[in-house]
CSV table of C-alpha atoms and ligand atoms in Angstrom, one decimal:
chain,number,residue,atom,x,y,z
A,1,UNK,CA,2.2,-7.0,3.7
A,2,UNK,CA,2.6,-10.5,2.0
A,3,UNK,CA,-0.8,-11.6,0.6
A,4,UNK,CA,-0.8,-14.7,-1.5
A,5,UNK,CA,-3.5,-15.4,-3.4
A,6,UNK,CA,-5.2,-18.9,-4.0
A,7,UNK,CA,-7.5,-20.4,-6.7
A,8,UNK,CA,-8.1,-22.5,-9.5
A,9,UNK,CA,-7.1,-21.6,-13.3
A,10,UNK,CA,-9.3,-19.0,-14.4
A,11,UNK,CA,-10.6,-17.9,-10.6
A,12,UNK,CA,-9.5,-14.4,-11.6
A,13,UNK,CA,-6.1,-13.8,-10.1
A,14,UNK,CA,-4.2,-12.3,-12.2
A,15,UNK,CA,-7.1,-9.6,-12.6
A,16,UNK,CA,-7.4,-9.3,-8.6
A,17,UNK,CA,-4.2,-9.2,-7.8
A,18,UNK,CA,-3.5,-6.4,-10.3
A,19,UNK,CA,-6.5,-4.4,-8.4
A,20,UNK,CA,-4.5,-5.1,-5.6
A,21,UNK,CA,-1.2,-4.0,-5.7
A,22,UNK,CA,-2.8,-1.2,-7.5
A,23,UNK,CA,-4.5,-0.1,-4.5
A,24,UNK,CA,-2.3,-1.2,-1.6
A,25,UNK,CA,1.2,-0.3,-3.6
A,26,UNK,CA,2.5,-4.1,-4.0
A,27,UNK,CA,4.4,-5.8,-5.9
A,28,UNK,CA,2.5,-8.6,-8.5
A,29,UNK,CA,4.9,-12.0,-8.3
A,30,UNK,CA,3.2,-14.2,-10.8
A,31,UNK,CA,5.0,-17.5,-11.1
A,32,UNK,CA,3.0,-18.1,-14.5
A,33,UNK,CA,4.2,-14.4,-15.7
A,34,UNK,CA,7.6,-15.1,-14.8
A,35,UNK,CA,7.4,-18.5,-16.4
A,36,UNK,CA,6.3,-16.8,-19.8
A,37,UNK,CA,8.5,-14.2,-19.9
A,38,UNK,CA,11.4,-17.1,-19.4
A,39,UNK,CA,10.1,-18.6,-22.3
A,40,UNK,CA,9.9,-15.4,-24.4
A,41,UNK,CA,14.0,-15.0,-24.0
A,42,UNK,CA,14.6,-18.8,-24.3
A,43,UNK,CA,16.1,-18.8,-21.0
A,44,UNK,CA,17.3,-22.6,-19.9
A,45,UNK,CA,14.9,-22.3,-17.3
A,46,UNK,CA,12.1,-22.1,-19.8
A,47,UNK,CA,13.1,-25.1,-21.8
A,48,UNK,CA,13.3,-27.2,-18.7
A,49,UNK,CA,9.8,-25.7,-18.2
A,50,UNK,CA,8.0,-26.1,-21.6
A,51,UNK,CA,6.7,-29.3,-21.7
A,52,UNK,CA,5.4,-29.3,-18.3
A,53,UNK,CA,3.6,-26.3,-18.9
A,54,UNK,CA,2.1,-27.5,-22.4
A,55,UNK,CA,0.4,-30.2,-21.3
A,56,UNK,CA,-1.2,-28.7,-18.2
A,57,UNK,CA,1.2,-30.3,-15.8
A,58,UNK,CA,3.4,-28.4,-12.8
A,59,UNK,CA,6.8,-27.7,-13.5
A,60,UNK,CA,9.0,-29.4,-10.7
A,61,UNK,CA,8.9,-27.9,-7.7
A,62,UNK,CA,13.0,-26.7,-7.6
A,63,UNK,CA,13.1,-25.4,-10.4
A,64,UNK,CA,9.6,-23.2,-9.2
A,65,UNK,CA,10.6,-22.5,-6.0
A,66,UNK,CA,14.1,-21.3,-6.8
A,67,UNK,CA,12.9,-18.3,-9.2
A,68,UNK,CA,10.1,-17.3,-6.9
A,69,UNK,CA,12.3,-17.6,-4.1
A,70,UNK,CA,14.9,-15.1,-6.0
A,71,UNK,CA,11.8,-12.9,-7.1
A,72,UNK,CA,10.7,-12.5,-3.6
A,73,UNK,CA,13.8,-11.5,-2.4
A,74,UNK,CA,14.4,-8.5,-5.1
A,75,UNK,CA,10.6,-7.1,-4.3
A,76,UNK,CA,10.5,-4.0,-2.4
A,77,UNK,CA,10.1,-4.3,1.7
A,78,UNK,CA,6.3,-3.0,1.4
A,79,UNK,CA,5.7,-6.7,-0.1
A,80,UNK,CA,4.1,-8.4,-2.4
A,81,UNK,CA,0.8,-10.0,-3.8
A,82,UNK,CA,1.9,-14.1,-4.9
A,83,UNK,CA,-0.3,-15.2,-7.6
A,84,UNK,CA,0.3,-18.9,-8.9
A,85,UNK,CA,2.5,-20.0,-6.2
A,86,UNK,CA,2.7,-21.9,-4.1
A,87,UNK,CA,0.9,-24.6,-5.9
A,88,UNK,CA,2.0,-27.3,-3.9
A,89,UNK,CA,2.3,-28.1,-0.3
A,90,UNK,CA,5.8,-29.1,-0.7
A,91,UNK,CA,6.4,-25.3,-2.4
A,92,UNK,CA,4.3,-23.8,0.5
A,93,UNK,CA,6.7,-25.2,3.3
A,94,UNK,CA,9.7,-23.9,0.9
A,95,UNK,CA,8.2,-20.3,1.7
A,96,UNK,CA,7.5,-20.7,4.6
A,97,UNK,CA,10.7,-22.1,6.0
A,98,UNK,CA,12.5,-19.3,3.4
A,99,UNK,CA,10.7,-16.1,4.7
A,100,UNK,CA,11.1,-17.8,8.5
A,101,UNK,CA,15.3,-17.4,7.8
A,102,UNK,CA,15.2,-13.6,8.0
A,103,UNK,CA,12.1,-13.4,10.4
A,104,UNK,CA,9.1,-13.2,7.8
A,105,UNK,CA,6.0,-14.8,6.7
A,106,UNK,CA,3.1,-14.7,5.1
A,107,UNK,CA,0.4,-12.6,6.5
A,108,UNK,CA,-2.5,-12.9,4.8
A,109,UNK,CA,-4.0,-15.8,2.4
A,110,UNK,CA,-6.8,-15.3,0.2
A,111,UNK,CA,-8.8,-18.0,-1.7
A,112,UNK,CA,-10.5,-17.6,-4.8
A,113,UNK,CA,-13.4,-20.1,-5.1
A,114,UNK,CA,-15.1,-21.0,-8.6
A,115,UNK,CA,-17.5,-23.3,-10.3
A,116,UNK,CA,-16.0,-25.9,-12.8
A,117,UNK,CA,-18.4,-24.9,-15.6
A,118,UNK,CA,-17.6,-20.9,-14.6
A,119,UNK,CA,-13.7,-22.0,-15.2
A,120,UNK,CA,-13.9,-23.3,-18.3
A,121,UNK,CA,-16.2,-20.5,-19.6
A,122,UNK,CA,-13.6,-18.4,-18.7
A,123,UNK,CA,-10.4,-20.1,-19.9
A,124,UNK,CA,-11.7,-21.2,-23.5
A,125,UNK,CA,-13.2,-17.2,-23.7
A,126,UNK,CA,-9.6,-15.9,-22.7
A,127,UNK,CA,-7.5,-14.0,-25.6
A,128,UNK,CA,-4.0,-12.7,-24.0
A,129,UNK,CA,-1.6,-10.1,-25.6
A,130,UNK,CA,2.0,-11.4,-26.2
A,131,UNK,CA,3.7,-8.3,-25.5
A,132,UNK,CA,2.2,-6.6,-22.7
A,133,UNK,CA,0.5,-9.8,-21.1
A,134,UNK,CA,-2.9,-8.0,-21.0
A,135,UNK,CA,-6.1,-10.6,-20.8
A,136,UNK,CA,-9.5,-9.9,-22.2
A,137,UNK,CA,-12.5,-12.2,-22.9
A,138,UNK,CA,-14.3,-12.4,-26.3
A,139,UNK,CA,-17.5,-12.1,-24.3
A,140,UNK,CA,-16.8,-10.3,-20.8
A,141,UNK,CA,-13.7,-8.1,-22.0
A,142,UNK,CA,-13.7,-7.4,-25.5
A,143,UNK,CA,-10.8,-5.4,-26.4
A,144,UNK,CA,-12.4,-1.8,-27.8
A,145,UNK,CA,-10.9,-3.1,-31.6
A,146,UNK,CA,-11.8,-6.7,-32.3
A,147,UNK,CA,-9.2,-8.6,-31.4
A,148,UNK,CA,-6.1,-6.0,-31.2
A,149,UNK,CA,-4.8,-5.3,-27.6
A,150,UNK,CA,-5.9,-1.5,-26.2
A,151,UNK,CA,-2.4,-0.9,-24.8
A,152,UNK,CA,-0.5,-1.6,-27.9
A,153,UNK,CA,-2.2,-2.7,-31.0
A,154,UNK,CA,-0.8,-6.2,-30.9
A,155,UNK,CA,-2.9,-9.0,-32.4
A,156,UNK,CA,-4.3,-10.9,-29.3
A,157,UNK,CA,-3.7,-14.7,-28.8
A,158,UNK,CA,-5.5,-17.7,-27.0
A,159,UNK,CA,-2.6,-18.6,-24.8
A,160,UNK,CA,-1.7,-22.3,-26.0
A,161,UNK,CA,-2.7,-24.1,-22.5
A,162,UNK,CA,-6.1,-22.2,-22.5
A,163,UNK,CA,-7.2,-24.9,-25.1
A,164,UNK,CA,-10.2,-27.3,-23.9
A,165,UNK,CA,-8.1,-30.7,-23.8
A,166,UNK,CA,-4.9,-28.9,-21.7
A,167,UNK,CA,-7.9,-27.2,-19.7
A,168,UNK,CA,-9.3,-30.3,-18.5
A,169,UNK,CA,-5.3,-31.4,-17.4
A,170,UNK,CA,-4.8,-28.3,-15.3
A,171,UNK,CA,-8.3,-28.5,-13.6
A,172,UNK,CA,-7.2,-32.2,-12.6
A,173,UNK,CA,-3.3,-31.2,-11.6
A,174,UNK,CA,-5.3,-28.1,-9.7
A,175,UNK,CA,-7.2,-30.5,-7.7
A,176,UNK,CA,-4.6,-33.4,-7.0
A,177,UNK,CA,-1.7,-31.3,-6.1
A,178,UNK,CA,-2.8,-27.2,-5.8
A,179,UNK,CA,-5.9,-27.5,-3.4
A,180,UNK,CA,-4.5,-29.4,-0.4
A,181,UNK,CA,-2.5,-26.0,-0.5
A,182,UNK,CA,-5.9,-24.8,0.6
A,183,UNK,CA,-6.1,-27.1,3.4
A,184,UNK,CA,-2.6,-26.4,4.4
A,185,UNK,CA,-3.0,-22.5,4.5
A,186,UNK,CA,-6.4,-23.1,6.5
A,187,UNK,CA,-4.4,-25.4,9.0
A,188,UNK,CA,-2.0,-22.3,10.0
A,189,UNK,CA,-5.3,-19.6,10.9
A,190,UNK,CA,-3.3,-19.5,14.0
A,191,UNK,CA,-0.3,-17.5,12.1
A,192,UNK,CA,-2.0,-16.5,9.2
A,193,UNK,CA,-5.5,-14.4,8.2
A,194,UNK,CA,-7.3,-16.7,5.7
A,195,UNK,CA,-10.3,-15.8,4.4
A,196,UNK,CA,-12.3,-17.0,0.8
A,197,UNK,CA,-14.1,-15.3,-2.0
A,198,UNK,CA,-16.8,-16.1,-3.7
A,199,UNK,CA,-15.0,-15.6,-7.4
A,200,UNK,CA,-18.0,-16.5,-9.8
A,201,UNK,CA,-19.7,-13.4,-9.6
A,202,UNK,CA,-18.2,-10.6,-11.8
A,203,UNK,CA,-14.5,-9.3,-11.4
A,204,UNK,CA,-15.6,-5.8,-9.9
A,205,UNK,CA,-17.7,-7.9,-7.2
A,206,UNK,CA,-14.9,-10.3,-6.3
A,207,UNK,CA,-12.7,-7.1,-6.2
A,208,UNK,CA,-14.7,-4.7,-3.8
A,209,UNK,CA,-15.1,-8.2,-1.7
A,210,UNK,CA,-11.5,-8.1,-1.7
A,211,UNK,CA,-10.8,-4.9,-1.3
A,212,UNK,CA,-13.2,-4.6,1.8
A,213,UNK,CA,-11.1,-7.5,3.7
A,214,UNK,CA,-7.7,-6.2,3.2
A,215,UNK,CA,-9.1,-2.4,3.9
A,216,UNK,CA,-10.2,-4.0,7.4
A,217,UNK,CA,-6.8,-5.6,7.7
A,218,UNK,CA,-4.3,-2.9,6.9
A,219,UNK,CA,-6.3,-1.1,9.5
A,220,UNK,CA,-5.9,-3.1,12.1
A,221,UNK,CA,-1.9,-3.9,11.0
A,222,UNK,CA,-1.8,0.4,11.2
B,301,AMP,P1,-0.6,-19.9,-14.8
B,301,AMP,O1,-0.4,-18.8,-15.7
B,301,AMP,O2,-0.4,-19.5,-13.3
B,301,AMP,O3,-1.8,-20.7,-15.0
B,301,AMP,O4,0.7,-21.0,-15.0
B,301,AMP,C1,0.9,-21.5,-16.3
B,301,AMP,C2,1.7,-22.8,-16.1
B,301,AMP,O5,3.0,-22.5,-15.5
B,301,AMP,C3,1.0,-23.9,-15.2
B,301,AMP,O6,0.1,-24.6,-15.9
B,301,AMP,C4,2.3,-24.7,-14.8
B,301,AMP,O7,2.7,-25.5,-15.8
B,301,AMP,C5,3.3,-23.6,-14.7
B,301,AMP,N1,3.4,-23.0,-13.3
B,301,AMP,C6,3.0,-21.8,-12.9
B,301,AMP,N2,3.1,-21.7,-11.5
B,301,AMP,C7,3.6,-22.9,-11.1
B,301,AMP,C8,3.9,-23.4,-9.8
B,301,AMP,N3,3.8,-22.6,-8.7
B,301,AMP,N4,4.4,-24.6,-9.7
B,301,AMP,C9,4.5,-25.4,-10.8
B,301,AMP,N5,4.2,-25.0,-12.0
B,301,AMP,C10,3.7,-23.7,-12.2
């Protein structure tokens, strides 16, 4: 099963997609994961990346769709949840045309939708762990020790694009260049299940939402 997963910053889908690969046994390929943990061994890859990323803005499209590309290819057969990518049409052909070469595709697409205000709620609420990569919220998901991750003890951080002014640059690159991958994906209903969530309710809603779709679907693939 090869699921992507759409939405703007702060839709939730780094939390869904970890309730999903729970549940279905996938593999979670976040392109914003893999991008941080570049950046955590100073790979060249992540200074190429760093500025891009800093101010909100999308790090070239080669560059992207080479280590997702390579990611892909190492995840196990039963597939994979893509969270983050692609982000541009441009990327979306790239996988496309790369999982067509050895008979693939996509098979299922699912789009997180979310109120502005709801977003940025979320984002400027958002502390992150910089070891384990766990998120919390200092109103929704407080950690059970005030600002110390549960997993490890580690002091929690606001990840440095999660601030207000870098915010409002990712919401604009999100709709310039990441929702006409929306469009796009909706174009191919033909090939591909679509189907979109309502993601301002609460993350256990949006889950059972999603988990009730793809229950329906891996039954029907069975
Ligand atoms: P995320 O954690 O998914 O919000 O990603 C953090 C940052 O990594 C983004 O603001 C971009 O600068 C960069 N990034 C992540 N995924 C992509 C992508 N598919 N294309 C281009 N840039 C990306």
């Amino acid at each position: 099963m090869r699921v992507v997963l759409l939405g703007a910053p702060g839709a939730g889908k780094g939390t869904q997609c970890k309730n999903i690969i729970q549940k279905y046994d996938l593999v979670h390929l976040s392109s914003g994961d893999i991008l941080r943990q570049h950046r955590e061994k100073g790979t060249q890859l992540a200074n190429k990346a760093k500025d891009y990323m800093d101010s909100g803005a999308l790090v070239p499209d080669e560059l992207i769709v080479e280590m997702m590309l390579s990611a892909i290819n190492e995840a196990p057969k039963a597939g994979f949840v893509l969270d983050g990518f692609p982000r541009t049409v441009n990327q979306a052909v790239e996988l496309d045309e790369a999982l067509a070469a050895t008979g693939e595709k996509v098979d299922i697409v699912l789009n997180l939708t979310v109120h502005e205000q709801v977003i940025i709620e979320r984002l400027s609420g958002r502390r992150s762990c910089p070891k384990c990569g766990a998120v919390y919220h200092v109103v929704n998901l407080k950690p059970k020790v005030d600002n110390l991750c549960d997993n490890d003890g580690t002091e929690l951080i606001q990840r440095p694009d999660d601030n207000p002014d870098v915010v409002k640059n990712r919401l604009r690159t999100y709709h310039r260049q990441s929702k006409p991958v929306v469009d796009y994906y909706k174009s191919r209903q033909t090939e591909i299940q679509f189907y979109e969530f309502n993601a301002n309710e609460a993350a256990e809603k949006v889950r059972d939402s999603l988990f009730e779709k793809l229950d329906a679907l891996v039954s029907v693939q069975n």
